[in-house]
Coordinates of C-alpha atoms and ligand atoms in Angstrom, one line a residue:
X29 CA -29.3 6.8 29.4
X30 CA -25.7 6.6 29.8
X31 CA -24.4 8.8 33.1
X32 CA -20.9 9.9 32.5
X33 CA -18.8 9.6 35.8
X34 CA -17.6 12.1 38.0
X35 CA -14.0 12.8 37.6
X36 CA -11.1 15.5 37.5
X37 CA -10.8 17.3 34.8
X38 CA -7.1 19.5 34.2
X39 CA -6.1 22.0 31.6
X40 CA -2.6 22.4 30.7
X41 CA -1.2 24.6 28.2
X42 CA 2.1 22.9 26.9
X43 CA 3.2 19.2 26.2
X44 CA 5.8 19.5 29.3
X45 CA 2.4 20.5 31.4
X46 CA 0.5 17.8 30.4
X47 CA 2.8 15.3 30.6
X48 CA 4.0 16.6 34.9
X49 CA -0.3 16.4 35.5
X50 CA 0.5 13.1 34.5
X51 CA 2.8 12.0 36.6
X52 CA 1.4 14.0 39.5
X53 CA -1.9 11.2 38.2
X54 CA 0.3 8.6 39.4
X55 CA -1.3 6.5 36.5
X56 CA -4.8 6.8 37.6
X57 CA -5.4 9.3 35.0
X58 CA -6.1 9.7 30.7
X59 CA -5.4 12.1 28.2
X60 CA -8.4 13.6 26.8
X61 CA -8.4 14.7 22.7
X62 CA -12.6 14.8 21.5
X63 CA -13.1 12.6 23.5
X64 CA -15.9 10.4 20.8
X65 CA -14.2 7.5 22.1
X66 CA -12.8 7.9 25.8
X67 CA -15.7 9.3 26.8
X68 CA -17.9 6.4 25.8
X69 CA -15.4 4.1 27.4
X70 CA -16.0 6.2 30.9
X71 CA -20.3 6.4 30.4
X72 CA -19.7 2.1 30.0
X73 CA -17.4 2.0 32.6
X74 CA -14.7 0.5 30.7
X75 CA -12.5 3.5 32.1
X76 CA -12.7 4.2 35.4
X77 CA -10.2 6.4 36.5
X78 CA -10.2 9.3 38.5
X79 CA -8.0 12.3 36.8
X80 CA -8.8 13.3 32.9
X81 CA -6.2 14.9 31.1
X82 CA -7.1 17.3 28.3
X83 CA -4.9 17.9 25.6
X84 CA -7.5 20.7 23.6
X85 CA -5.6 23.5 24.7
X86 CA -2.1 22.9 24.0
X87 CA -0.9 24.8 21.1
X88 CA 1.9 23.2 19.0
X89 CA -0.4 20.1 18.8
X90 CA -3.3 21.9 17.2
X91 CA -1.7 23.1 14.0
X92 CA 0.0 21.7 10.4
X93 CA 3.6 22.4 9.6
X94 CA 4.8 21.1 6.3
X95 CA 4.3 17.8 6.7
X96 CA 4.4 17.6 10.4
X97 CA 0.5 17.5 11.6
X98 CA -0.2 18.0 15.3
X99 CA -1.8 15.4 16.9
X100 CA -4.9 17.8 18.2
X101 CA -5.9 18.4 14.3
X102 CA -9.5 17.6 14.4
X103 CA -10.3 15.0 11.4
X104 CA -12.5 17.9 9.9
X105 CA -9.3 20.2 10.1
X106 CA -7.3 17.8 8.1
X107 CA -10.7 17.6 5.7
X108 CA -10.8 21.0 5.4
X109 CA -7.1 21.3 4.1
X110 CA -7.1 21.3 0.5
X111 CA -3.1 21.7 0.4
X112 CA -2.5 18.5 2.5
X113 CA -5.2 17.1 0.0
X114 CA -3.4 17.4 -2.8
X115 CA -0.4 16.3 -1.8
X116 CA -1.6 13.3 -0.2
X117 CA -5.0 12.6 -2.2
X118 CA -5.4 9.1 -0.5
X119 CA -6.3 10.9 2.7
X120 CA -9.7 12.4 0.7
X121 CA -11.5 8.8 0.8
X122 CA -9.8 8.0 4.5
X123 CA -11.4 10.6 5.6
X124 CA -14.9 10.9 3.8
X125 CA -15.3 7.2 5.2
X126 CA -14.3 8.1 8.8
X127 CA -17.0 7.9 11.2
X128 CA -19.8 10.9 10.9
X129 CA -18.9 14.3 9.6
X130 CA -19.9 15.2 13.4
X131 CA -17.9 12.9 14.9
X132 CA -14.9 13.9 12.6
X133 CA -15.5 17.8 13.9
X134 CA -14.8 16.7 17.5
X135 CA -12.2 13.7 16.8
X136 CA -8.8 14.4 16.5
X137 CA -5.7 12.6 14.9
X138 CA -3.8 11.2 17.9
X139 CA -6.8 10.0 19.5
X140 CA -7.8 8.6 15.9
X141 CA -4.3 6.4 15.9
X142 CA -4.7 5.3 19.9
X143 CA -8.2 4.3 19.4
X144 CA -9.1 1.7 21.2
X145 CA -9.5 -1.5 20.3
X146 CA -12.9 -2.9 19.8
X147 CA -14.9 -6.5 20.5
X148 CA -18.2 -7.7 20.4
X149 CA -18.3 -8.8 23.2
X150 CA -16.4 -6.3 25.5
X151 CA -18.5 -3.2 24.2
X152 CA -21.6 -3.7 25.4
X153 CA -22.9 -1.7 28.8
X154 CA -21.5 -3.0 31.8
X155 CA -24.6 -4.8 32.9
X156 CA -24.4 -7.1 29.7
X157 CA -21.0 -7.9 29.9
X158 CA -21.6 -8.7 33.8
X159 CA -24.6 -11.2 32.6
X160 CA -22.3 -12.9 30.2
X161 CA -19.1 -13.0 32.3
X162 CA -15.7 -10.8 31.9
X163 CA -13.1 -11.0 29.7
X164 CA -9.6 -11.1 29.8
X165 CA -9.8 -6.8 28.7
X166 CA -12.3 -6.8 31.8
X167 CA -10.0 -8.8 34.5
X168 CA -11.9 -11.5 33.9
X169 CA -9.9 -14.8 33.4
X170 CA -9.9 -16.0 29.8
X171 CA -10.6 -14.5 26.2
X172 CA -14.0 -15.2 25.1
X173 CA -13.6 -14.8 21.7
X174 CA -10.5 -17.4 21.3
X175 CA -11.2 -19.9 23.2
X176 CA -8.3 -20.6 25.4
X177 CA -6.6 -17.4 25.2
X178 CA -5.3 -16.6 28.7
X179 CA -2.4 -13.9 27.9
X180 CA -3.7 -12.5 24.8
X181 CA -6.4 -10.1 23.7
X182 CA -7.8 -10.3 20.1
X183 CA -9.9 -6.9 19.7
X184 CA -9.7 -5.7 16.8
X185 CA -8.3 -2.0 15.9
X186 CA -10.0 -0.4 13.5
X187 CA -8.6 3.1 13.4
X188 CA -8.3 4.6 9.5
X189 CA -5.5 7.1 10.2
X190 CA -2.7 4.8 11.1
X191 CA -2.5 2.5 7.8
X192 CA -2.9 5.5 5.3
X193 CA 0.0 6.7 7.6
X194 CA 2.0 3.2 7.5
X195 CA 2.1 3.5 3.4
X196 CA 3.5 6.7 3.3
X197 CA 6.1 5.9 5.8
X198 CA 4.6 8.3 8.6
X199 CA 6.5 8.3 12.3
X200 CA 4.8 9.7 15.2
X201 CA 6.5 12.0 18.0
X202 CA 5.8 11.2 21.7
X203 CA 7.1 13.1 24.2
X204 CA 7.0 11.7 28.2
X205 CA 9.2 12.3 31.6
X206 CA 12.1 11.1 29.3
X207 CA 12.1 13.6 26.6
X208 CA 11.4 12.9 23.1
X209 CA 11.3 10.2 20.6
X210 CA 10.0 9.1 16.8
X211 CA 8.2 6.1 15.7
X212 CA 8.0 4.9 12.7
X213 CA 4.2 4.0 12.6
X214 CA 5.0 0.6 10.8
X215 CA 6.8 -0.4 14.6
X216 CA 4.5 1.8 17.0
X217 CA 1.7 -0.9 17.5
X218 CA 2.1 -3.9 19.7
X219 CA 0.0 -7.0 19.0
X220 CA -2.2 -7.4 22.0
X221 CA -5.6 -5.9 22.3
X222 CA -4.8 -4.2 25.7
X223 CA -1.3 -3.3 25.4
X224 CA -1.9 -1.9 21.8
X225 CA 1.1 0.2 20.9
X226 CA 4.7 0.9 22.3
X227 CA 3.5 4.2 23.8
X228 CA 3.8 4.6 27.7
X229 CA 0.9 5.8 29.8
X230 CA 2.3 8.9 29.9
X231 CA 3.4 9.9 27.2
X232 CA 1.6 12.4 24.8
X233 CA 1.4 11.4 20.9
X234 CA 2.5 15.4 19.6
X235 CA 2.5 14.8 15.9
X236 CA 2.4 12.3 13.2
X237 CA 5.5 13.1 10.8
X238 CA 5.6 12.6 7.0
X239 CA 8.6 12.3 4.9
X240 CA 10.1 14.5 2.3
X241 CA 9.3 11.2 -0.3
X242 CA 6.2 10.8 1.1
X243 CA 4.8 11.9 -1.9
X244 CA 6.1 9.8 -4.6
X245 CA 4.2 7.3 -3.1
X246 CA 0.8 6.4 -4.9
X247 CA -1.4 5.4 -2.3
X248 CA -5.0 4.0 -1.8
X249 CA -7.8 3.3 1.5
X250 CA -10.2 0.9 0.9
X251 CA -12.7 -0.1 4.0
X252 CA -15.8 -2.3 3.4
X253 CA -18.2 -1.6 6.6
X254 CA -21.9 -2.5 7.3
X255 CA -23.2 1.0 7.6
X256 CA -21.7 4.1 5.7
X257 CA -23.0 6.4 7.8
X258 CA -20.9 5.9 10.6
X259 CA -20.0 2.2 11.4
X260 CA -16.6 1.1 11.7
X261 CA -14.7 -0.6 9.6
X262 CA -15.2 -4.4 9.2
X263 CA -12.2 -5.1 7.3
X264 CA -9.7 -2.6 5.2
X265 CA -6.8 -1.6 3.7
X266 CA -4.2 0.8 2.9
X267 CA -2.0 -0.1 -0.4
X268 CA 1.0 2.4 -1.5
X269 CA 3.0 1.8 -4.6
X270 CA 6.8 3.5 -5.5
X271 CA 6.7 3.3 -9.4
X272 CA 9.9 3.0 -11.3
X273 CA 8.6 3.7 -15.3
X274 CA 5.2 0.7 -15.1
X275 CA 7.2 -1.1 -12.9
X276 CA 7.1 -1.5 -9.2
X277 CA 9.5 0.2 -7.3
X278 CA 8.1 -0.5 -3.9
X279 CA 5.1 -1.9 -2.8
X280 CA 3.3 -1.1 0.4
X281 CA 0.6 -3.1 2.4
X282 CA -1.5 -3.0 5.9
X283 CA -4.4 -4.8 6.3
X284 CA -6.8 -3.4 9.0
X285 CA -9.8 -4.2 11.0
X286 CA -8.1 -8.0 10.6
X287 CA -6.6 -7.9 14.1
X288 CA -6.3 -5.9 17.0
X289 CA -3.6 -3.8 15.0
X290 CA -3.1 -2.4 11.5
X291 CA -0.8 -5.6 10.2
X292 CA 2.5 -4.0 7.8
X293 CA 3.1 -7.5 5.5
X294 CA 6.5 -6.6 3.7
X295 CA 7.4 -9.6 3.1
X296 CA 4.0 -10.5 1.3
X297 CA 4.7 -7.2 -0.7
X298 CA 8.4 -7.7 -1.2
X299 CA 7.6 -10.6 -3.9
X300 CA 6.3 -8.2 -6.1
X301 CA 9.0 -5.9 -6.3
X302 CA 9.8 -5.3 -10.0
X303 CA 6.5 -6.5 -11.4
X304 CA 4.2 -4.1 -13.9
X305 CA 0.9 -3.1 -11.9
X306 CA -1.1 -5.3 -14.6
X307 CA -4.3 -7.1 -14.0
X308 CA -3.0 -10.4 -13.2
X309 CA -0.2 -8.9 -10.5
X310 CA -3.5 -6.8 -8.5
X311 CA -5.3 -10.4 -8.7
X312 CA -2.4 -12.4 -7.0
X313 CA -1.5 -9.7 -4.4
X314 CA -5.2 -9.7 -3.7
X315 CA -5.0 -13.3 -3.2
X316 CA -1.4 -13.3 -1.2
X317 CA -3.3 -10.5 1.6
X318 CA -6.0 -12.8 1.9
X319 CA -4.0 -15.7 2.8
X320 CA -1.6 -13.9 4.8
X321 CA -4.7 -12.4 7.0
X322 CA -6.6 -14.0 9.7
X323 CA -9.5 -12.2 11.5
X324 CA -11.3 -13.6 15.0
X325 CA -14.6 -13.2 15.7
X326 CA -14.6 -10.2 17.7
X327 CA -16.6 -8.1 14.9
X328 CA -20.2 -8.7 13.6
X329 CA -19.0 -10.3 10.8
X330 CA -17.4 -13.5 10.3
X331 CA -14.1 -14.1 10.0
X332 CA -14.1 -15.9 6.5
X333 CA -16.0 -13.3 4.6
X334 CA -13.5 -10.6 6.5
X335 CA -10.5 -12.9 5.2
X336 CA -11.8 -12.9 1.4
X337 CA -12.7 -8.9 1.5
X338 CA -9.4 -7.9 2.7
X339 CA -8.3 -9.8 -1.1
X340 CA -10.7 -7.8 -2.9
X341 CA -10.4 -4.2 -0.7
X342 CA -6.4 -4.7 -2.3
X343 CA -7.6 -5.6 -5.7
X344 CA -9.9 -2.2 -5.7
X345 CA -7.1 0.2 -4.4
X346 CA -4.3 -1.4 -7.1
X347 CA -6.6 -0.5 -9.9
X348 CA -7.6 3.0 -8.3
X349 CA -3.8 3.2 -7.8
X350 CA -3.1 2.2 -11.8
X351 CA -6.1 3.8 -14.1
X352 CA -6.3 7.4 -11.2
X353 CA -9.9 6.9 -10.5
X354 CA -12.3 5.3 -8.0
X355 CA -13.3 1.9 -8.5
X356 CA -17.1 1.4 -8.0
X357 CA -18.1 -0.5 -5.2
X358 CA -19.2 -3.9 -6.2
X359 CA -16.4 -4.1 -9.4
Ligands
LIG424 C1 -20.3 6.2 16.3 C2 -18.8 6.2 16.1 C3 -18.3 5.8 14.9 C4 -17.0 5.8 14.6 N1 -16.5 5.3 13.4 C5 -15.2 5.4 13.2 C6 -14.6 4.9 12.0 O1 -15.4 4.5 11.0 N2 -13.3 5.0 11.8 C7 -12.4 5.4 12.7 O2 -11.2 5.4 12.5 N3 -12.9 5.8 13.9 C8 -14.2 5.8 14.2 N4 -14.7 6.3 15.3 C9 -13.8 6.7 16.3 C10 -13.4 8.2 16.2 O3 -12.9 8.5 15.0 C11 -12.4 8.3 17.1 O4 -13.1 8.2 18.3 C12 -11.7 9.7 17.1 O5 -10.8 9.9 16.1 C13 -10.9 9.7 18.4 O6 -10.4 11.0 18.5 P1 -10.7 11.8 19.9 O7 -10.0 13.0 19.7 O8 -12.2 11.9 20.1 O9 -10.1 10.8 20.9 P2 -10.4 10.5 22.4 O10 -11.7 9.8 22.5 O11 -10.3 11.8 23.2 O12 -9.2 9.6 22.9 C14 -9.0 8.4 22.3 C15 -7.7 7.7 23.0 O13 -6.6 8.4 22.7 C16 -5.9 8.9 23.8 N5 -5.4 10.2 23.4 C17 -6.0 11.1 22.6 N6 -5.1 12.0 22.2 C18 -3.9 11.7 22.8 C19 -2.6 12.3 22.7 N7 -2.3 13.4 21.9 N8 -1.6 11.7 23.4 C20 -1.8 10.6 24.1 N9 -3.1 10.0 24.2 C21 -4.1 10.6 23.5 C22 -7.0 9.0 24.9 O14 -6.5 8.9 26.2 C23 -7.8 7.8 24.5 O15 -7.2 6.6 25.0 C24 -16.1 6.3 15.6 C25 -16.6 6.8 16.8 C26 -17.9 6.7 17.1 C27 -18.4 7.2 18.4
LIG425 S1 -10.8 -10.3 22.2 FE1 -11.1 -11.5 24.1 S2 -10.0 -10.5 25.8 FE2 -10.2 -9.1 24.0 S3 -12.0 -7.9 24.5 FE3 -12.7 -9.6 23.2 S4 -13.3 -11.2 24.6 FE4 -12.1 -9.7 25.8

């Protein structure tokens, strides 16, 4: 059995609380949300530091308003929101594909969106990864999933939150020592497996922001993972189209679980602009994601296979996003 750590464990109240026990941490610290995956990051001693943040108890982050959702909202919360549902209906198969119903009672949004990035070979107990050597994510000296790689991580993120997010043209809200500042989720990640995302250690994610237009966006999640029960995702993605008449306006596209963040192609999406949603448009976007993706090995399946799904996860949410209904798996 896994022994979780000894370590401090603070309470504050308010953003600007959390955010002083911080820097009182002097960096030697984490914010705590559910804690489904920090905490198995501290029993594998991937995290090892001394002070734990929690963010459970501070007020504004634990409630909707409008289409502002507080970055405490357990999954389950936002599940259990039939008013958000209907605005946002893409969010129904996000989340019924999200982890465990259990896991979704205790995980919340902002720790959803800073979820850590995942290889096969880092996450493994610390003995194993001692028998097989460190990695770059572990100071050891070189990737050992691309060969060669002494300055760059390539575990993969595989968060389902963000993308849906990235279609609909979501921001999110930190606050830190220097005040306050939005993000447009399509900027907020940084492509590097340990760096991750432009937040700073100490700042707190509040909220995750939608925009008034939001909803004239038709939008779709597809995710192709080993196991449904829980596993996660293997390769995804999160389509949104702005119709003008049966025309598109706009088109939308992240591709996730391909890298270690969710990767926004606009330019890839850009060439469709003004092109009717018909059958031989979804098959050459499909085709155009799954030349402009390219996955390492640092799931358990292999990167080819992962390249060619991500192709056929976009042709499934186009036609869910045309004929209204859920395509069934294997179509
Ligand atoms: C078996 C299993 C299966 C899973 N399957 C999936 C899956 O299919 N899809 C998927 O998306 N996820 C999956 N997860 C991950 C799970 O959904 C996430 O762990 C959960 O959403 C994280 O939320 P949390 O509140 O527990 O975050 P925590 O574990 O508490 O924190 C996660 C990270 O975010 C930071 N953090 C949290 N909140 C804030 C904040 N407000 N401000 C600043 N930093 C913050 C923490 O410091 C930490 O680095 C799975 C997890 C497990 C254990
Ligand atoms: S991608 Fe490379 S550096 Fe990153 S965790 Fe995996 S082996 Fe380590």
């Amino acid at each position: 059995m896994l022994i979780l750590p000894e370590f401090a464990l603070l309470r504050p109240k308010t953003v600007a609380e959390a955010v002083a026990a911080a820097r009182g941490a002097q960096g030697r610290f984490d914010y705590l949300a559910g804690g489904t995956d920090l905490l198995c990051n501290y029993k594998w001693g991937i995290n090892t530091n001394p002070t734990v943040i929690s963010l459970r108890h501070v007020a504004e982050m634990n409630r909707r308003d409008g289409n502002r959702l507080g970055g405490g909202l357990t999954l389950a919360q936002i599940e259990r929101d039939a008013d958000f549902l209907e605005a946002f209906p893409a969010f129904r198969g996000v989340l019924r594909h999200l982890a465990s119903p259990l896991i979704r009672e205790t995980g919340t949004l902002a720790g959803n969106i800073l979820l850590d990035t995942r290889c096969i070979w880092l996450n493994q107990t610390e003995f194993a990864r001692k028998a097989l050597g460190n990695c770059l994510k572990a100071d050891g000296p070189e990737c050992r999933v691309v060969k060669g790689s002494l300055d760059r991580c390539y575990a993969n993120y595989s968060g389902d939150m963000a993308p849906a997010f990235m279609v609909l043209g979501a921001s999110v809200r930190l606050a830190g020592p220097d005040g306050e500042r939005s993000v447009p989720m399509t900027s907020f990640f940084e492509i590097d497996g340990i760096r991750r995302n432009v937040k700073t250690r100490e700042e707190v994610l509040v909220s995750v922001d939608l925009p008034s237009d939001a909803r004239d966006v038709r939008a779709s999640y597809q995710k192709f993972r080993v196991r449904d029960a829980w596993d996660f995702a293997e390769v995804a993605v999160a389509v949104g189209v702005r119709f003008d008449g049966d025309r598109i306006a706009e088109l939308r596209l992240v591709g996730n679980a391909v890298a270690s963040i969710p990767v926004w192609l606009p330019d890839v999406a850009a060439t469709f602009t003004g092109r009717t949603l018909d059958d031989a448009t979804i098959d050459a976007i499909g085709d155009a994601v799954t030349a402009a993706v390219s996955p390492v090995r640092a799931t358990w399946l292999p990167p080819s296979y992962r390249k060619q799904m991500a192709g056929v996860m976009v042709r499934r949410a186009l036609r869910e996003i045309r004929d209204g209904a859920a395509v069934p798996v294997g179509a």
